[in-house]
Amino acid sequence: MNMIEAINSAMDVMLARDSNVVVMGEDVGYFGGVFRATAGLQKKHGKTRVFDTPINECGIIGVAVGMGAYGLRPVPEIQFADYIYPGLDQLVSEAARIRYRSANDFVCPMTVRTPFGGGIFGGQTHSQSPESIMTHICGVKTVIPSNPYDAKGLLIAAIEDNDPVVFLEPKRIYNGPFSGYYDRPVEPWSKHAASAVPEDYYRIELGKAATVREGEAVTVLAYGTMVHVAKTVIDELNIDAEIIDLRTLLPLDIEAIEASVKKTGRCLIIHEATRTSGFGAELAALVQERCFYHLEASVERVTGFDTPYPHSLEWAYFPGPVRIATALTKILKD
Amino acid sequence: MPETPRRSASNLPPLSLHIPEPRYRPGDTPDFGDIEVPAIDATPRPGEASKPDAMRELCYGLVRVLNFDGQAKGPWDPKLAPELLRSMLRMMLLVRAFDDRMFRAQRQGKTSFYMKCTGEEATSVASTMALDRADMVFPSYRQQGILITREYPLIQMMNQIYSNRGDHLLGRQLPIMYSAPEHGFFSVSGNLATQYPQAVGWAMASASKGDSRIATVWCGEGSSAEGDFHSALTFAAVYNAPVIFNVVNNQWAISSFSGFAGGERTTFAARAVGYGIAGLRVDGNDPLAVYAATQWAADRARTNNGPTLIEHFTYRAEGHSTSDDPSAYRAAQEYAAWPFGDPVLRLKEHLVKLGEWDDARHEALQKELDDLVKTTQKQSEKLGVLGHGMHQPFETMFEDVFEEMPWHLKEQCAQMLAEQEAKFGPDWKPE
């Protein structure tokens, strides 16, 4: 399976397992989603389980909150993460706080799926990575898969979770892992081990990172598309780096991070999102606080620049191989 | 580059920006004599399954039952039994007694905040009585009448207001932001109109499960300007959701009059027309009209005929909250001049006219309810009031952010408990 098929399979499995699961969003019903993530689900599970919505993100998330209060387990889709902002009040002020403010009277077992990230010539409003906005909300979990196997297992766990989850799908790698070299042909998922996805139910616990590559020289913290870009560069440079795919940003697998950095003494953080107040800042602070005496070099961040995401200059903006290699060289030299 | 010729208009006056202005400000003598009060039988009662198109004139008229002599008339008269009317009066009086006590408690420094609903009691009490007990309500902050009508224990309301050790919301919420799932009362949020799409979602869920319960939701006319209002009405129309939208048009959103929510040009009920849903405009100070309109809308929703928007035309008799002084922005005598009177007195008069009530019984009931509220208040205050000690174990601050506490909250909780011990010593307990 590719990522899309794995995500589709997760929803298919959960729609079949739990009659309270409903899938909704713009174009997700009859048409099957602009990325095909919900293809065939309406036909199989019926129109009241999988349906199209008006173009209204506040409504999509707000209605899902109400469905959750009734006892359903809604899986709303926001077509692009760049368009989640009209629904942000419902997410921040309502979904995230209902359990807390009502002392468990009401809960919000909702999973908001949304494609995010750049590398597709999406310009300003089809490329953003707003994960740090999500991780700054108390009461919301933030999950980002980087391969088909994880995507299905994490999405099933997210749907089953009784807290609201924002499930960010890196659309650049829907069809295949991305090396970071935009001028090279894209490899399909079928050549990747993680494309072996069971048809049936399985779950990957939220809050657990995955070690993508073991190493001793430096710890690389990444998620989503950047896991693959990092791996390409590290393989090319033949650096003994340990790559940790965070998978869940909140709650974060701090034990995995701490153990790795204490072992390597060096840390590089990579994300596509803009730098200032990005999630990398939180990671850098945590590493500094917890691994200070083990650090042999300053913690570095390779990120998108602090500008809106450009169209024509995409590959100058994207934190690609050159920027990563430069940072790794600097860290290892110190 | 050639200059684009402007269609302008040397011979037209310059454009001007309209900033709405209420009719009366402090120092003015208000006169609402020109507010149109349609005759009681001028507003027909179509069948509950009528097409929204057939409802148009109801969005501009006014559903009325009680005339100003206390007689029930016209097609909307719900013909309620005297026993029910007395019970409605009792609930409205209890709301008023509760409001007065809690307002005073705030002034005495026993809590940080309170909001009364004086003059609007019918919009929550009468509509709740027209619903089924199992229907879900999504209130704003001025529908305490719902909880009282559904016989939620007064002491629990007070405990919440005092954030004391009996507060089942553990002191987390600002006073009056109640939550009562067993009474079909959704957790009140400070963010305005967010409950609107949520109620639609609940109603959609009920419909998709083949349930028979409907949802009702309230906001003020000011909050109807929020985007969530539009989202909710759109979704409700698209999915024919079994939901009743209530807009309590009490003329004021804190200091801004209804003109800033768009009320100068049209009614709030007329918003329904554009969405293709049924709309009713109701005398919100006429408890029988409110009851009848809610009953109509509930029957409509329950028979799969879809959503209804009800505008309750009323007046916010008091300040917005304990933090507000309305004399700073509106004429002092507005409520006295309001042509629709007081909902409690109108219902009382009706019962008297029917020979089912009298002044002596009214006074006795008022006293009984005042005593009840006072006794309950004493019981509640035994569990603490705000600012006199801290009533919850500190660690409860970190609970329920998530179903299970993640490591970072556990760490922060440990830090806070260490601070607590440093400040208060190892034996500190909630008071």
mmCIF file of N, CA, C and O in Angstrom, chain B residues 90-103 113-129 137-154 156-158 160-161 175-180 183 185-186 188 218 248 250 316 318-322 373:
data_model
loop_
_atom_site.group_PDB
_atom_site.id
_atom_site.type_symbol
_atom_site.label_atom_id
_atom_site.label_comp_id
_atom_site.label_asym_id
_atom_site.label_seq_id
_atom_site.Cartn_x
_atom_site.Cartn_y
_atom_site.Cartn_z
ATOM 1 N N ARG B 90 -43.557 29.444 38.731
ATOM 2 C CA ARG B 90 -42.662 29.082 39.831
ATOM 3 C C ARG B 90 -41.207 29.045 39.356
ATOM 4 O O ARG B 90 -40.313 29.591 40.007
ATOM 5 N N MET B 91 -40.979 28.420 38.209
ATOM 6 C CA MET B 91 -39.614 28.316 37.698
ATOM 7 C C MET B 91 -39.039 29.694 37.379
ATOM 8 O O MET B 91 -37.883 29.989 37.680
ATOM 9 N N MET B 92 -39.859 30.548 36.772
ATOM 10 C CA MET B 92 -39.372 31.878 36.421
ATOM 11 C C MET B 92 -39.061 32.695 37.677
ATOM 12 O O MET B 92 -38.060 33.413 37.728
ATOM 13 N N LEU B 93 -39.911 32.551 38.670
ATOM 14 C CA LEU B 93 -39.652 33.260 39.930
ATOM 15 C C LEU B 93 -38.405 32.717 40.632
ATOM 16 O O LEU B 93 -37.644 33.457 41.245
ATOM 17 N N LEU B 94 -38.227 31.417 40.498
ATOM 18 C CA LEU B 94 -37.047 30.816 41.127
ATOM 19 C C LEU B 94 -35.765 31.308 40.440
ATOM 20 O O LEU B 94 -34.772 31.613 41.105
ATOM 21 N N VAL B 95 -35.811 31.405 39.123
ATOM 22 C CA VAL B 95 -34.661 31.940 38.388
ATOM 23 C C VAL B 95 -34.349 33.348 38.884
ATOM 24 O O VAL B 95 -33.201 33.701 39.162
ATOM 25 N N ARG B 96 -35.393 34.132 39.048
ATOM 26 C CA ARG B 96 -35.212 35.524 39.469
ATOM 27 C C ARG B 96 -34.643 35.587 40.894
ATOM 28 O O ARG B 96 -33.716 36.361 41.168
ATOM 29 N N ALA B 97 -35.182 34.759 41.765
ATOM 30 C CA ALA B 97 -34.689 34.743 43.145
ATOM 31 C C ALA B 97 -33.222 34.294 43.174
ATOM 32 O O ALA B 97 -32.390 34.858 43.901
ATOM 33 N N PHE B 98 -32.919 33.301 42.374
ATOM 34 C CA PHE B 98 -31.548 32.786 42.308
ATOM 35 C C PHE B 98 -30.597 33.875 41.799
ATOM 36 O O PHE B 98 -29.535 34.116 42.378
ATOM 37 N N ASP B 99 -31.015 34.534 40.716
ATOM 38 C CA ASP B 99 -30.193 35.607 40.145
ATOM 39 C C ASP B 99 -29.920 36.699 41.178
ATOM 40 O O ASP B 99 -28.784 37.167 41.322
ATOM 41 N N ASP B 100 -30.961 37.099 41.872
ATOM 42 C CA ASP B 100 -30.789 38.189 42.830
ATOM 43 C C ASP B 100 -29.797 37.815 43.933
ATOM 44 O O ASP B 100 -28.917 38.586 44.292
ATOM 45 N N ARG B 101 -29.926 36.584 44.427
ATOM 46 C CA ARG B 101 -29.024 36.113 45.483
ATOM 47 C C ARG B 101 -27.579 36.034 45.007
ATOM 48 O O ARG B 101 -26.653 36.431 45.704
ATOM 49 N N MET B 102 -27.403 35.490 43.822
ATOM 50 C CA MET B 102 -26.038 35.264 43.339
ATOM 51 C C MET B 102 -25.370 36.570 42.931
ATOM 52 O O MET B 102 -24.169 36.744 43.091
ATOM 53 N N PHE B 103 -26.192 37.502 42.426
ATOM 54 C CA PHE B 103 -25.657 38.823 42.113
ATOM 55 C C PHE B 103 -25.125 39.458 43.402
ATOM 56 O O PHE B 103 -24.022 39.985 43.450
ATOM 57 N N PHE B 113 -17.791 36.551 39.786
ATOM 58 C CA PHE B 113 -18.528 36.923 38.576
ATOM 59 C C PHE B 113 -19.923 36.328 38.617
ATOM 60 O O PHE B 113 -20.124 35.237 39.126
ATOM 61 N N TYR B 114 -20.882 37.075 38.062
ATOM 62 C CA TYR B 114 -22.211 36.502 37.858
ATOM 63 C C TYR B 114 -22.906 37.206 36.689
ATOM 64 O O TYR B 114 -22.571 38.340 36.348
ATOM 65 N N MET B 115 -23.861 36.528 36.094
ATOM 66 C CA MET B 115 -24.665 37.113 35.022
ATOM 67 C C MET B 115 -26.131 36.790 35.270
ATOM 68 O O MET B 115 -26.498 35.629 35.400
ATOM 69 N N LYS B 116 -26.955 37.824 35.339
ATOM 70 C CA LYS B 116 -28.396 37.629 35.508
ATOM 71 C C LYS B 116 -29.081 37.493 34.151
ATOM 72 O O LYS B 116 -28.504 37.861 33.121
ATOM 73 N N CYS B 117 -30.301 37.003 34.189
ATOM 74 C CA CYS B 117 -31.085 36.924 32.952
ATOM 75 C C CYS B 117 -32.412 37.663 33.118
ATOM 76 O O CYS B 117 -33.389 37.332 32.444
ATOM 77 N N THR B 118 -32.421 38.645 34.004
ATOM 78 C CA THR B 118 -33.669 39.337 34.332
ATOM 79 C C THR B 118 -34.359 39.880 33.072
ATOM 80 O O THR B 118 -33.721 40.517 32.239
ATOM 81 N N GLY B 119 -35.636 39.596 32.986
ATOM 82 C CA GLY B 119 -36.421 40.029 31.828
ATOM 83 C C GLY B 119 -36.453 38.993 30.720
ATOM 84 O O GLY B 119 -37.259 39.076 29.801
ATOM 85 N N GLU B 120 -35.536 38.016 30.796
ATOM 86 C CA GLU B 120 -35.445 37.007 29.732
ATOM 87 C C GLU B 120 -35.820 35.628 30.247
ATOM 88 O O GLU B 120 -35.545 34.622 29.589
ATOM 89 N N GLU B 121 -36.418 35.539 31.430
ATOM 90 C CA GLU B 121 -36.667 34.232 32.054
ATOM 91 C C GLU B 121 -37.515 33.332 31.178
ATOM 92 O O GLU B 121 -37.320 32.114 31.122
ATOM 93 N N ALA B 122 -38.464 33.937 30.450
ATOM 94 C CA ALA B 122 -39.359 33.109 29.626
ATOM 95 C C ALA B 122 -38.596 32.389 28.521
ATOM 96 O O ALA B 122 -38.922 31.255 28.157
ATOM 97 N N THR B 123 -37.556 33.037 27.989
ATOM 98 C CA THR B 123 -36.875 32.473 26.818
ATOM 99 C C THR B 123 -36.175 31.161 27.139
ATOM 100 O O THR B 123 -35.924 30.364 26.240
ATOM 101 N N SER B 124 -35.843 30.950 28.405
ATOM 102 C CA SER B 124 -35.265 29.643 28.754
ATOM 103 C C SER B 124 -36.283 28.741 29.451
ATOM 104 O O SER B 124 -36.414 27.568 29.096
ATOM 105 N N VAL B 125 -37.031 29.296 30.402
ATOM 106 C CA VAL B 125 -37.956 28.450 31.181
ATOM 107 C C VAL B 125 -39.076 27.904 30.283
ATOM 108 O O VAL B 125 -39.306 26.684 30.226
ATOM 109 N N ALA B 126 -39.753 28.790 29.578
ATOM 110 C CA ALA B 126 -40.914 28.339 28.796
ATOM 111 C C ALA B 126 -40.485 27.436 27.657
ATOM 112 O O ALA B 126 -41.158 26.452 27.342
ATOM 113 N N SER B 127 -39.337 27.744 27.029
ATOM 114 C CA SER B 127 -38.932 26.878 25.920
ATOM 115 C C SER B 127 -38.513 25.512 26.434
ATOM 116 O O SER B 127 -38.807 24.493 25.802
ATOM 117 N N THR B 128 -37.853 25.473 27.585
ATOM 118 C CA THR B 128 -37.451 24.171 28.129
ATOM 119 C C THR B 128 -38.677 23.317 28.465
ATOM 120 O O THR B 128 -38.678 22.102 28.250
ATOM 121 N N MET B 129 -39.725 23.973 28.966
ATOM 122 C CA MET B 129 -40.929 23.204 29.312
ATOM 123 C C MET B 129 -41.604 22.618 28.076
ATOM 124 O O MET B 129 -42.318 21.625 28.174
ATOM 125 N N VAL B 137 -29.799 20.324 25.195
ATOM 126 C CA VAL B 137 -29.726 21.773 25.032
ATOM 127 C C VAL B 137 -28.268 22.236 25.039
ATOM 128 O O VAL B 137 -27.452 21.753 25.822
ATOM 129 N N PHE B 138 -27.984 23.154 24.142
ATOM 130 C CA PHE B 138 -26.669 23.788 24.042
ATOM 131 C C PHE B 138 -26.862 25.269 24.371
ATOM 132 O O PHE B 138 -27.182 26.064 23.501
ATOM 133 N N PRO B 139 -26.703 25.620 25.651
ATOM 134 C CA PRO B 139 -27.025 26.975 26.073
ATOM 135 C C PRO B 139 -25.873 27.945 25.835
ATOM 136 O O PRO B 139 -24.725 27.537 25.648
ATOM 137 N N SER B 140 -26.193 29.225 25.868
ATOM 138 C CA SER B 140 -25.145 30.223 26.059
ATOM 139 C C SER B 140 -25.064 30.440 27.578
ATOM 140 O O SER B 140 -25.545 29.615 28.348
ATOM 141 N N TYR B 141 -24.517 31.543 28.011
ATOM 142 C CA TYR B 141 -24.330 31.750 29.456
ATOM 143 C C TYR B 141 -25.559 32.350 30.139
ATOM 144 O O TYR B 141 -25.534 32.580 31.327
ATOM 145 N N ARG B 142 -26.634 32.675 29.380
ATOM 146 C CA ARG B 142 -27.757 33.349 30.021
ATOM 147 C C ARG B 142 -29.015 32.470 30.011
ATOM 148 O O ARG B 142 -30.126 32.963 29.887
ATOM 149 N N GLN B 143 -28.819 31.170 30.096
ATOM 150 C CA GLN B 143 -29.964 30.256 30.116
ATOM 151 C C GLN B 143 -29.993 29.427 31.395
ATOM 152 O O GLN B 143 -30.279 28.228 31.379
ATOM 153 N N GLN B 144 -29.721 30.070 32.532
ATOM 154 C CA GLN B 144 -29.814 29.347 33.794
ATOM 155 C C GLN B 144 -31.222 28.796 34.007
ATOM 156 O O GLN B 144 -31.415 27.835 34.750
ATOM 157 N N GLY B 145 -32.193 29.405 33.343
ATOM 158 C CA GLY B 145 -33.571 28.931 33.451
ATOM 159 C C GLY B 145 -33.753 27.496 32.977
ATOM 160 O O GLY B 145 -34.665 26.790 33.422
ATOM 161 N N ILE B 146 -32.890 27.058 32.087
ATOM 162 C CA ILE B 146 -32.985 25.669 31.605
ATOM 163 C C ILE B 146 -32.662 24.708 32.751
ATOM 164 O O ILE B 146 -33.403 23.756 33.020
ATOM 165 N N LEU B 147 -31.553 24.975 33.416
ATOM 166 C CA LEU B 147 -31.131 24.087 34.504
ATOM 167 C C LEU B 147 -32.177 24.072 35.612
ATOM 168 O O LEU B 147 -32.505 23.015 36.158
ATOM 169 N N ILE B 148 -32.677 25.259 35.917
ATOM 170 C CA ILE B 148 -33.646 25.348 37.011
ATOM 171 C C ILE B 148 -34.937 24.638 36.624
ATOM 172 O O ILE B 148 -35.512 23.890 37.417
ATOM 173 N N THR B 149 -35.364 24.801 35.384
ATOM 174 C CA THR B 149 -36.583 24.132 34.925
ATOM 175 C C THR B 149 -36.407 22.613 34.916
ATOM 176 O O THR B 149 -37.335 21.868 35.207
ATOM 177 N N ARG B 150 -35.214 22.167 34.582
ATOM 178 C CA ARG B 150 -34.968 20.720 34.591
ATOM 179 C C ARG B 150 -34.595 20.208 35.971
ATOM 180 O O ARG B 150 -34.115 19.087 36.134
ATOM 181 N N GLU B 151 -34.776 21.070 36.962
ATOM 182 C CA GLU B 151 -34.594 20.708 38.366
ATOM 183 C C GLU B 151 -33.197 20.210 38.686
ATOM 184 O O GLU B 151 -32.995 19.292 39.486
ATOM 185 N N TYR B 152 -32.231 20.855 38.064
ATOM 186 C CA TYR B 152 -30.837 20.641 38.463
ATOM 187 C C TYR B 152 -30.701 21.205 39.873
ATOM 188 O O TYR B 152 -31.217 22.288 40.160
ATOM 189 N N PRO B 153 -30.023 20.504 40.757
ATOM 190 C CA PRO B 153 -29.959 20.997 42.138
ATOM 191 C C PRO B 153 -29.352 22.402 42.221
ATOM 192 O O PRO B 153 -28.252 22.634 41.731
ATOM 193 N N LEU B 154 -30.080 23.297 42.869
ATOM 194 C CA LEU B 154 -29.598 24.672 43.008
ATOM 195 C C LEU B 154 -28.234 24.713 43.676
ATOM 196 O O LEU B 154 -27.389 25.530 43.353
ATOM 197 N N GLN B 156 -25.850 22.728 43.409
ATOM 198 C CA GLN B 156 -24.748 22.453 42.473
ATOM 199 C C GLN B 156 -24.427 23.671 41.628
ATOM 200 O O GLN B 156 -23.273 23.909 41.268
ATOM 201 N N MET B 157 -25.466 24.435 41.285
ATOM 202 C CA MET B 157 -25.212 25.683 40.568
ATOM 203 C C MET B 157 -24.380 26.624 41.444
ATOM 204 O O MET B 157 -23.416 27.229 40.997
ATOM 205 N N MET B 158 -24.791 26.717 42.702
ATOM 206 C CA MET B 158 -24.062 27.619 43.612
ATOM 207 C C MET B 158 -22.636 27.141 43.842
ATOM 208 O O MET B 158 -21.704 27.952 43.860
ATOM 209 N N GLN B 160 -20.797 25.612 41.849
ATOM 210 C CA GLN B 160 -20.012 25.976 40.664
ATOM 211 C C GLN B 160 -19.677 27.465 40.717
ATOM 212 O O GLN B 160 -18.543 27.879 40.435
ATOM 213 N N ILE B 161 -20.656 28.276 41.095
ATOM 214 C CA ILE B 161 -20.436 29.730 41.148
ATOM 215 C C ILE B 161 -19.367 30.083 42.181
ATOM 216 O O ILE B 161 -18.558 30.974 41.964
ATOM 217 N N PRO B 175 -17.457 31.184 36.992
ATOM 218 C CA PRO B 175 -18.834 30.997 37.457
ATOM 219 C C PRO B 175 -19.854 31.109 36.327
ATOM 220 O O PRO B 175 -19.657 31.908 35.406
ATOM 221 N N ILE B 176 -20.890 30.319 36.450
ATOM 222 C CA ILE B 176 -22.060 30.188 35.561
ATOM 223 C C ILE B 176 -21.811 29.364 34.303
ATOM 224 O O ILE B 176 -22.710 29.116 33.530
ATOM 225 N N MET B 177 -20.570 28.898 34.100
ATOM 226 C CA MET B 177 -20.303 28.055 32.936
ATOM 227 C C MET B 177 -20.589 26.603 33.340
ATOM 228 O O MET B 177 -19.698 25.766 33.407
ATOM 229 N N TYR B 178 -21.854 26.359 33.607
ATOM 230 C CA TYR B 178 -22.279 25.059 34.128
ATOM 231 C C TYR B 178 -22.104 23.937 33.095
ATOM 232 O O TYR B 178 -21.952 24.181 31.898
ATOM 233 N N SER B 179 -22.196 22.711 33.594
ATOM 234 C CA SER B 179 -22.209 21.535 32.728
ATOM 235 C C SER B 179 -23.030 20.481 33.452
ATOM 236 O O SER B 179 -22.791 20.215 34.630
ATOM 237 N N ALA B 180 -24.024 19.930 32.776
ATOM 238 C CA ALA B 180 -24.913 18.984 33.464
ATOM 239 C C ALA B 180 -25.451 17.951 32.479
ATOM 240 O O ALA B 180 -26.581 18.062 32.007
ATOM 241 N N HIS B 183 -28.798 16.270 32.885
ATOM 242 C CA HIS B 183 -29.937 17.136 32.654
ATOM 243 C C HIS B 183 -29.967 17.649 31.214
ATOM 244 O O HIS B 183 -30.638 18.625 30.905
ATOM 245 N N PHE B 185 -27.778 19.179 29.475
ATOM 246 C CA PHE B 185 -27.304 20.562 29.425
ATOM 247 C C PHE B 185 -25.823 20.546 29.084
ATOM 248 O O PHE B 185 -24.986 20.101 29.875
ATOM 249 N N PHE B 186 -25.487 21.019 27.900
ATOM 250 C CA PHE B 186 -24.108 20.951 27.420
ATOM 251 C C PHE B 186 -23.231 21.978 28.132
ATOM 252 O O PHE B 186 -23.688 23.074 28.471
ATOM 253 N N VAL B 188 -21.092 24.897 29.143
ATOM 254 C CA VAL B 188 -21.105 26.268 28.614
ATOM 255 C C VAL B 188 -19.665 26.717 28.341
ATOM 256 O O VAL B 188 -18.774 26.508 29.151
ATOM 257 N N TRP B 218 -28.903 28.020 21.989
ATOM 258 C CA TRP B 218 -29.198 29.429 22.254
ATOM 259 C C TRP B 218 -27.976 30.291 21.959
ATOM 260 O O TRP B 218 -26.832 29.878 22.209
ATOM 261 N N VAL B 248 -31.770 34.936 21.288
ATOM 262 C CA VAL B 248 -32.405 35.805 22.277
ATOM 263 C C VAL B 248 -31.989 37.238 21.948
ATOM 264 O O VAL B 248 -30.872 37.656 22.235
ATOM 265 N N ASN B 250 -32.048 40.460 22.961
ATOM 266 C CA ASN B 250 -32.351 41.300 24.131
ATOM 267 C C ASN B 250 -31.868 42.725 23.915
ATOM 268 O O ASN B 250 -31.698 43.485 24.860
ATOM 269 N N ARG B 316 -32.770 43.038 27.682
ATOM 270 C CA ARG B 316 -31.878 42.692 28.795
ATOM 271 C C ARG B 316 -32.036 43.747 29.894
ATOM 272 O O ARG B 316 -31.498 44.840 29.807
ATOM 273 N N GLU B 318 -31.044 44.058 32.922
ATOM 274 C CA GLU B 318 -29.956 44.469 33.818
ATOM 275 C C GLU B 318 -28.652 44.601 33.047
ATOM 276 O O GLU B 318 -28.624 44.454 31.838
ATOM 277 N N GLY B 319 -27.582 44.853 33.792
ATOM 278 C CA GLY B 319 -26.272 44.929 33.156
ATOM 279 C C GLY B 319 -25.909 43.600 32.503
ATOM 280 O O GLY B 319 -26.501 42.557 32.802
ATOM 281 N N HIS B 320 -24.927 43.654 31.627
ATOM 282 C CA HIS B 320 -24.480 42.437 30.950
ATOM 283 C C HIS B 320 -24.002 41.402 31.969
ATOM 284 O O HIS B 320 -24.307 40.218 31.862
ATOM 285 N N SER B 321 -23.252 41.868 32.960
ATOM 286 C CA SER B 321 -22.724 40.964 33.989
ATOM 287 C C SER B 321 -22.421 41.806 35.215
ATOM 288 O O SER B 321 -22.632 43.023 35.207
ATOM 289 N N THR B 322 -21.874 41.153 36.239
ATOM 290 C CA THR B 322 -21.471 41.918 37.426
ATOM 291 C C THR B 322 -20.323 42.862 37.107
ATOM 292 O O THR B 322 -19.998 43.724 37.925
ATOM 293 N N VAL B 373 -33.802 29.536 48.227
ATOM 294 C CA VAL B 373 -32.508 29.959 47.691
ATOM 295 C C VAL B 373 -31.560 30.304 48.828
ATOM 296 O O VAL B 373 -30.384 29.923 48.826
#
